[in-house]
Amino acid sequence: MKVIVCKDYQEVSEKSAEIVAQVMKDKPNAVLGLATGSTPEGMYAKLVEMNRKGEIDFSDITTVNLDEYFPISPDNDQSYRYFMNKNLFDRVNIDKSRTNVPNGAANDGEAEAARYEAFVRSLGGADIQVLGIGRNGHIAFNEPDVELVPVTHVTGLTPDTIDANARFFASADEVPTHALTMGMGTILSAKKIIILANGKGKHNAVMKMLKGTVTTMCPASFLNLHDDVTLVVDEECYNG
Ligand code: F6R
């Protein structure tokens, strides 16, 4: 795994945006695999800026997001669809019909997971997949466990995650109990992967991943099976 150590979050955002921008310049109809969460927000802001300056063009780009709560309405301001529209899609010249997030409003979650998996595979996987990492080493909603599901699937949220998210919803009943998520196999089908991390809180997870071995108890460690992964990390996270 290649490692780029940056002085701070700002530099993590700039470096990762540059890597994504290069893929877009090399292939104007590239498929971008995208993540939500606080880590890539700065990268999205940078990509918006580059688009406004005319440095990058989204008009032929297709996107596939990693995950979405289930069930959730795409209009809910906690949905990952809403996050993506707000942080990127509504701010660049992308064709919205080519932006893909698992459908949190689908009637049948399993059918939606199978549809999404087939769709990502039909694209040949993402040209670049952007990832964040959880403090426990999770990737998308693939949480540490004795077994992992390789393909897109419905997964239950842990009571901890439901508790942690309750504050963002009008009432506890509204917190989704499940999520639709790409599996590690779907993620590894990307041609190139960048994983972003900043802050001390992610240090242990990042070190576990950088050890180079593979364990289901640290889903991020599966990235060691791929030969084009770059970690973009700030000094605080890297040095711990
Ligand atoms: C987001 C996702 C999550 C986050 C991870 C880190 O689509 O799948 O796995 O990447 O939870 O979140 P932040 O960036 O908020 O620390």
PDB file of N, CA and C in Angstrom, residues 124-187:
ATOM      1  N   GLY A 124     -17.935  -2.666 -14.662  1.00  0.00           N
ATOM      2  CA  GLY A 124     -16.548  -3.146 -14.592  1.00  0.00           C
ATOM      3  C   GLY A 124     -15.859  -2.676 -13.318  1.00  0.00           C
ATOM      4  N   GLY A 125     -16.634  -2.277 -12.314  1.00  0.00           N
ATOM      5  CA  GLY A 125     -16.053  -1.740 -11.069  1.00  0.00           C
ATOM      6  C   GLY A 125     -15.698  -0.275 -11.266  1.00  0.00           C
ATOM      7  N   ALA A 126     -15.426   0.409 -10.171  1.00  0.00           N
ATOM      8  CA  ALA A 126     -15.088   1.835 -10.257  1.00  0.00           C
ATOM      9  C   ALA A 126     -13.661   2.003 -10.796  1.00  0.00           C
ATOM     10  N   ASP A 127     -13.418   3.109 -11.512  1.00  0.00           N
ATOM     11  CA  ASP A 127     -12.046   3.411 -11.933  1.00  0.00           C
ATOM     12  C   ASP A 127     -11.224   3.855 -10.735  1.00  0.00           C
ATOM     13  N   ILE A 128     -11.892   4.541  -9.813  1.00  0.00           N
ATOM     14  CA  ILE A 128     -11.242   4.872  -8.539  1.00  0.00           C
ATOM     15  C   ILE A 128     -12.305   4.817  -7.457  1.00  0.00           C
ATOM     16  N   GLN A 129     -11.979   4.217  -6.336  1.00  0.00           N
ATOM     17  CA  GLN A 129     -12.899   4.166  -5.193  1.00  0.00           C
ATOM     18  C   GLN A 129     -12.295   4.985  -4.061  1.00  0.00           C
ATOM     19  N   VAL A 130     -13.064   5.949  -3.561  1.00  0.00           N
ATOM     20  CA  VAL A 130     -12.640   6.752  -2.413  1.00  0.00           C
ATOM     21  C   VAL A 130     -13.239   6.128  -1.151  1.00  0.00           C
ATOM     22  N   LEU A 131     -12.417   5.951  -0.138  1.00  0.00           N
ATOM     23  CA  LEU A 131     -12.880   5.345   1.115  1.00  0.00           C
ATOM     24  C   LEU A 131     -12.498   6.192   2.325  1.00  0.00           C
ATOM     25  N   GLY A 132     -13.335   6.102   3.367  1.00  0.00           N
ATOM     26  CA  GLY A 132     -12.941   6.538   4.701  1.00  0.00           C
ATOM     27  C   GLY A 132     -12.725   5.266   5.500  1.00  0.00           C
ATOM     28  N   ILE A 133     -12.355   5.410   6.754  1.00  0.00           N
ATOM     29  CA  ILE A 133     -12.159   4.233   7.615  1.00  0.00           C
ATOM     30  C   ILE A 133     -12.777   4.521   8.985  1.00  0.00           C
ATOM     31  N   GLY A 134     -13.451   3.531   9.550  1.00  0.00           N
ATOM     32  CA  GLY A 134     -14.009   3.699  10.893  1.00  0.00           C
ATOM     33  C   GLY A 134     -12.925   3.492  11.943  1.00  0.00           C
ATOM     34  N   ARG A 135     -13.185   3.985  13.148  1.00  0.00           N
ATOM     35  CA  ARG A 135     -12.216   3.816  14.251  1.00  0.00           C
ATOM     36  C   ARG A 135     -11.958   2.344  14.545  1.00  0.00           C
ATOM     37  N   ASN A 136     -12.936   1.500  14.207  1.00  0.00           N
ATOM     38  CA  ASN A 136     -12.777   0.058  14.442  1.00  0.00           C
ATOM     39  C   ASN A 136     -12.316  -0.669  13.170  1.00  0.00           C
ATOM     40  N   GLY A 137     -11.919   0.099  12.157  1.00  0.00           N
ATOM     41  CA  GLY A 137     -11.416  -0.507  10.924  1.00  0.00           C
ATOM     42  C   GLY A 137     -12.511  -0.835   9.917  1.00  0.00           C
ATOM     43  N   HIS A 138     -13.746  -0.357  10.179  1.00  0.00           N
ATOM     44  CA  HIS A 138     -14.797  -0.658   9.197  1.00  0.00           C
ATOM     45  C   HIS A 138     -14.601   0.124   7.904  1.00  0.00           C
ATOM     46  N   ILE A 139     -15.126  -0.456   6.839  1.00  0.00           N
ATOM     47  CA  ILE A 139     -15.109   0.168   5.515  1.00  0.00           C
ATOM     48  C   ILE A 139     -16.543   0.078   5.015  1.00  0.00           C
ATOM     49  N   ALA A 140     -17.087   1.200   4.547  1.00  0.00           N
ATOM     50  CA  ALA A 140     -18.521   1.282   4.243  1.00  0.00           C
ATOM     51  C   ALA A 140     -19.242   0.763   5.497  1.00  0.00           C
ATOM     52  N   PHE A 141     -20.251  -0.114   5.371  1.00  0.00           N
ATOM     53  CA  PHE A 141     -20.887  -0.678   6.569  1.00  0.00           C
ATOM     54  C   PHE A 141     -20.413  -2.106   6.812  1.00  0.00           C
ATOM     55  N   ASN A 142     -19.208  -2.432   6.379  1.00  0.00           N
ATOM     56  CA  ASN A 142     -18.612  -3.740   6.682  1.00  0.00           C
ATOM     57  C   ASN A 142     -17.904  -3.608   8.026  1.00  0.00           C
ATOM     58  N   GLU A 143     -18.609  -4.065   9.083  1.00  0.00           N
ATOM     59  CA  GLU A 143     -18.090  -3.945  10.447  1.00  0.00           C
ATOM     60  C   GLU A 143     -17.250  -5.186  10.782  1.00  0.00           C
ATOM     61  N   PRO A 144     -16.277  -5.036  11.699  1.00  0.00           N
ATOM     62  CA  PRO A 144     -15.492  -6.204  12.118  1.00  0.00           C
ATOM     63  C   PRO A 144     -16.414  -7.328  12.584  1.00  0.00           C
ATOM     64  N   ASP A 145     -16.152  -8.546  12.147  1.00  0.00           N
ATOM     65  CA  ASP A 145     -17.002  -9.689  12.499  1.00  0.00           C
ATOM     66  C   ASP A 145     -16.230 -10.972  12.188  1.00  0.00           C
ATOM     67  N   VAL A 146     -16.768 -12.103  12.589  1.00  0.00           N
ATOM     68  CA  VAL A 146     -16.077 -13.359  12.280  1.00  0.00           C
ATOM     69  C   VAL A 146     -16.178 -13.709  10.797  1.00  0.00           C
ATOM     70  N   GLU A 147     -17.215 -13.171  10.155  1.00  0.00           N
ATOM     71  CA  GLU A 147     -17.364 -13.376   8.708  1.00  0.00           C
ATOM     72  C   GLU A 147     -17.724 -12.047   8.058  1.00  0.00           C
ATOM     73  N   LEU A 148     -17.337 -11.869   6.807  1.00  0.00           N
ATOM     74  CA  LEU A 148     -17.754 -10.682   6.054  1.00  0.00           C
ATOM     75  C   LEU A 148     -18.479 -11.158   4.803  1.00  0.00           C
ATOM     76  N   VAL A 149     -19.430 -10.332   4.318  1.00  0.00           N
ATOM     77  CA  VAL A 149     -20.152 -10.656   3.079  1.00  0.00           C
ATOM     78  C   VAL A 149     -19.432  -9.936   1.936  1.00  0.00           C
ATOM     79  N   PRO A 150     -18.980 -10.659   0.919  1.00  0.00           N
ATOM     80  CA  PRO A 150     -18.171  -9.998  -0.117  1.00  0.00           C
ATOM     81  C   PRO A 150     -18.942  -9.056  -1.049  1.00  0.00           C
ATOM     82  N   VAL A 151     -20.235  -9.295  -1.223  1.00  0.00           N
ATOM     83  CA  VAL A 151     -21.004  -8.515  -2.206  1.00  0.00           C
ATOM     84  C   VAL A 151     -21.915  -7.493  -1.520  1.00  0.00           C
ATOM     85  N   THR A 152     -22.573  -6.650  -2.319  1.00  0.00           N
ATOM     86  CA  THR A 152     -23.523  -5.671  -1.769  1.00  0.00           C
ATOM     87  C   THR A 152     -24.632  -6.411  -1.023  1.00  0.00           C
ATOM     88  N   HIS A 153     -24.932  -5.941   0.176  1.00  0.00           N
ATOM     89  CA  HIS A 153     -25.892  -6.660   1.022  1.00  0.00           C
ATOM     90  C   HIS A 153     -26.583  -5.718   2.007  1.00  0.00           C
ATOM     91  N   VAL A 154     -27.619  -6.246   2.644  1.00  0.00           N
ATOM     92  CA  VAL A 154     -28.292  -5.511   3.720  1.00  0.00           C
ATOM     93  C   VAL A 154     -27.617  -5.935   5.013  1.00  0.00           C
ATOM     94  N   THR A 155     -27.291  -4.968   5.854  1.00  0.00           N
ATOM     95  CA  THR A 155     -26.671  -5.320   7.126  1.00  0.00           C
ATOM     96  C   THR A 155     -27.359  -4.581   8.268  1.00  0.00           C
ATOM     97  N   GLY A 156     -27.431  -5.197   9.430  1.00  0.00           N
ATOM     98  CA  GLY A 156     -28.024  -4.540  10.598  1.00  0.00           C
ATOM     99  C   GLY A 156     -27.027  -3.555  11.177  1.00  0.00           C
ATOM    100  N   LEU A 157     -27.529  -2.439  11.725  1.00  0.00           N
ATOM    101  CA  LEU A 157     -26.622  -1.507  12.396  1.00  0.00           C
ATOM    102  C   LEU A 157     -26.459  -1.977  13.834  1.00  0.00           C
ATOM    103  N   THR A 158     -25.277  -1.810  14.382  1.00  0.00           N
ATOM    104  CA  THR A 158     -25.056  -2.221  15.771  1.00  0.00           C
ATOM    105  C   THR A 158     -25.810  -1.241  16.680  1.00  0.00           C
ATOM    106  N   PRO A 159     -26.233  -1.698  17.870  1.00  0.00           N
ATOM    107  CA  PRO A 159     -26.920  -0.790  18.803  1.00  0.00           C
ATOM    108  C   PRO A 159     -26.107   0.474  19.050  1.00  0.00           C
ATOM    109  N   ASP A 160     -24.782   0.359  19.082  1.00  0.00           N
ATOM    110  CA  ASP A 160     -23.909   1.528  19.281  1.00  0.00           C
ATOM    111  C   ASP A 160     -24.080   2.558  18.179  1.00  0.00           C
ATOM    112  N   THR A 161     -24.113   2.058  16.940  1.00  0.00           N
ATOM    113  CA  THR A 161     -24.252   2.963  15.788  1.00  0.00           C
ATOM    114  C   THR A 161     -25.624   3.624  15.816  1.00  0.00           C
ATOM    115  N   ILE A 162     -26.659   2.848  16.154  1.00  0.00           N
ATOM    116  CA  ILE A 162     -28.015   3.418  16.215  1.00  0.00           C
ATOM    117  C   ILE A 162     -28.051   4.510  17.286  1.00  0.00           C
ATOM    118  N   ASP A 163     -27.475   4.223  18.449  1.00  0.00           N
ATOM    119  CA  ASP A 163     -27.418   5.218  19.526  1.00  0.00           C
ATOM    120  C   ASP A 163     -26.688   6.477  19.075  1.00  0.00           C
ATOM    121  N   ALA A 164     -25.525   6.257  18.441  1.00  0.00           N
ATOM    122  CA  ALA A 164     -24.694   7.391  18.029  1.00  0.00           C
ATOM    123  C   ALA A 164     -25.412   8.257  16.999  1.00  0.00           C
ATOM    124  N   ASN A 165     -26.269   7.639  16.178  1.00  0.00           N
ATOM    125  CA  ASN A 165     -26.935   8.384  15.115  1.00  0.00           C
ATOM    126  C   ASN A 165     -28.251   9.007  15.561  1.00  0.00           C
ATOM    127  N   ALA A 166     -28.770   8.573  16.726  1.00  0.00           N
ATOM    128  CA  ALA A 166     -30.097   9.012  17.162  1.00  0.00           C
ATOM    129  C   ALA A 166     -30.199  10.538  17.217  1.00  0.00           C
ATOM    130  N   ARG A 167     -29.117  11.202  17.614  1.00  0.00           N
ATOM    131  CA  ARG A 167     -29.167  12.657  17.759  1.00  0.00           C
ATOM    132  C   ARG A 167     -29.424  13.399  16.446  1.00  0.00           C
ATOM    133  N   PHE A 168     -29.155  12.743  15.322  1.00  0.00           N
ATOM    134  CA  PHE A 168     -29.344  13.407  14.019  1.00  0.00           C
ATOM    135  C   PHE A 168     -30.780  13.291  13.516  1.00  0.00           C
ATOM    136  N   PHE A 169     -31.575  12.445  14.144  1.00  0.00           N
ATOM    137  CA  PHE A 169     -32.940  12.205  13.656  1.00  0.00           C
ATOM    138  C   PHE A 169     -33.956  12.838  14.604  1.00  0.00           C
ATOM    139  N   ALA A 170     -35.166  13.091  14.059  1.00  0.00           N
ATOM    140  CA  ALA A 170     -36.209  13.747  14.840  1.00  0.00           C
ATOM    141  C   ALA A 170     -36.572  12.907  16.069  1.00  0.00           C
ATOM    142  N   SER A 171     -36.627  11.599  15.898  1.00  0.00           N
ATOM    143  CA  SER A 171     -36.888  10.734  17.051  1.00  0.00           C
ATOM    144  C   SER A 171     -36.128   9.428  16.857  1.00  0.00           C
ATOM    145  N   ALA A 172     -35.935   8.686  17.953  1.00  0.00           N
ATOM    146  CA  ALA A 172     -35.148   7.446  17.896  1.00  0.00           C
ATOM    147  C   ALA A 172     -35.772   6.439  16.928  1.00  0.00           C
ATOM    148  N   ASP A 173     -37.123   6.483  16.807  1.00  0.00           N
ATOM    149  CA  ASP A 173     -37.814   5.544  15.904  1.00  0.00           C
ATOM    150  C   ASP A 173     -37.416   5.755  14.450  1.00  0.00           C
ATOM    151  N   GLU A 174     -36.996   6.976  14.152  1.00  0.00           N
ATOM    152  CA  GLU A 174     -36.667   7.288  12.754  1.00  0.00           C
ATOM    153  C   GLU A 174     -35.274   6.811  12.360  1.00  0.00           C
ATOM    154  N   VAL A 175     -34.466   6.435  13.333  1.00  0.00           N
ATOM    155  CA  VAL A 175     -33.100   5.996  13.004  1.00  0.00           C
ATOM    156  C   VAL A 175     -33.200   4.663  12.268  1.00  0.00           C
ATOM    157  N   PRO A 176     -32.623   4.603  11.075  1.00  0.00           N
ATOM    158  CA  PRO A 176     -32.702   3.342  10.339  1.00  0.00           C
ATOM    159  C   PRO A 176     -32.016   2.220  11.113  1.00  0.00           C
ATOM    160  N   THR A 177     -32.547   1.035  11.025  1.00  0.00           N
ATOM    161  CA  THR A 177     -31.985  -0.108  11.756  1.00  0.00           C
ATOM    162  C   THR A 177     -30.987  -0.879  10.890  1.00  0.00           C
ATOM    163  N   HIS A 178     -31.044  -0.627   9.574  1.00  0.00           N
ATOM    164  CA  HIS A 178     -30.213  -1.382   8.641  1.00  0.00           C
ATOM    165  C   HIS A 178     -29.524  -0.447   7.647  1.00  0.00           C
ATOM    166  N   ALA A 179     -28.650  -1.023   6.857  1.00  0.00           N
ATOM    167  CA  ALA A 179     -28.007  -0.264   5.780  1.00  0.00           C
ATOM    168  C   ALA A 179     -27.801  -1.196   4.592  1.00  0.00           C
ATOM    169  N   LEU A 180     -27.700  -0.573   3.421  1.00  0.00           N
ATOM    170  CA  LEU A 180     -27.295  -1.284   2.201  1.00  0.00           C
ATOM    171  C   LEU A 180     -25.827  -0.919   1.994  1.00  0.00           C
ATOM    172  N   THR A 181     -24.996  -1.899   1.812  1.00  0.00           N
ATOM    173  CA  THR A 181     -23.565  -1.588   1.670  1.00  0.00           C
ATOM    174  C   THR A 181     -22.882  -2.489   0.653  1.00  0.00           C
ATOM    175  N   MET A 182     -21.961  -1.903  -0.102  1.00  0.00           N
ATOM    176  CA  MET A 182     -21.076  -2.742  -0.923  1.00  0.00           C
ATOM    177  C   MET A 182     -20.328  -3.665   0.026  1.00  0.00           C
ATOM    178  N   GLY A 183     -19.980  -4.856  -0.457  1.00  0.00           N
ATOM    179  CA  GLY A 183     -19.133  -5.756   0.331  1.00  0.00           C
ATOM    180  C   GLY A 183     -17.674  -5.494  -0.014  1.00  0.00           C
ATOM    181  N   MET A 184     -16.760  -6.120   0.696  1.00  0.00           N
ATOM    182  CA  MET A 184     -15.337  -5.886   0.422  1.00  0.00           C
ATOM    183  C   MET A 184     -14.964  -6.356  -0.985  1.00  0.00           C
ATOM    184  N   GLY A 185     -15.660  -7.370  -1.498  1.00  0.00           N
ATOM    185  CA  GLY A 185     -15.383  -7.837  -2.865  1.00  0.00           C
ATOM    186  C   GLY A 185     -15.785  -6.786  -3.898  1.00  0.00           C
ATOM    187  N   THR A 186     -16.943  -6.142  -3.662  1.00  0.00           N
ATOM    188  CA  THR A 186     -17.393  -5.074  -4.568  1.00  0.00           C
ATOM    189  C   THR A 186     -16.352  -3.953  -4.568  1.00  0.00           C
ATOM    190  N   ILE A 187     -15.914  -3.588  -3.364  1.00  0.00           N
ATOM    191  CA  ILE A 187     -14.949  -2.484  -3.215  1.00  0.00           C
ATOM    192  C   ILE A 187     -13.621  -2.843  -3.895  1.00  0.00           C
TER     193      ILE A 187
END
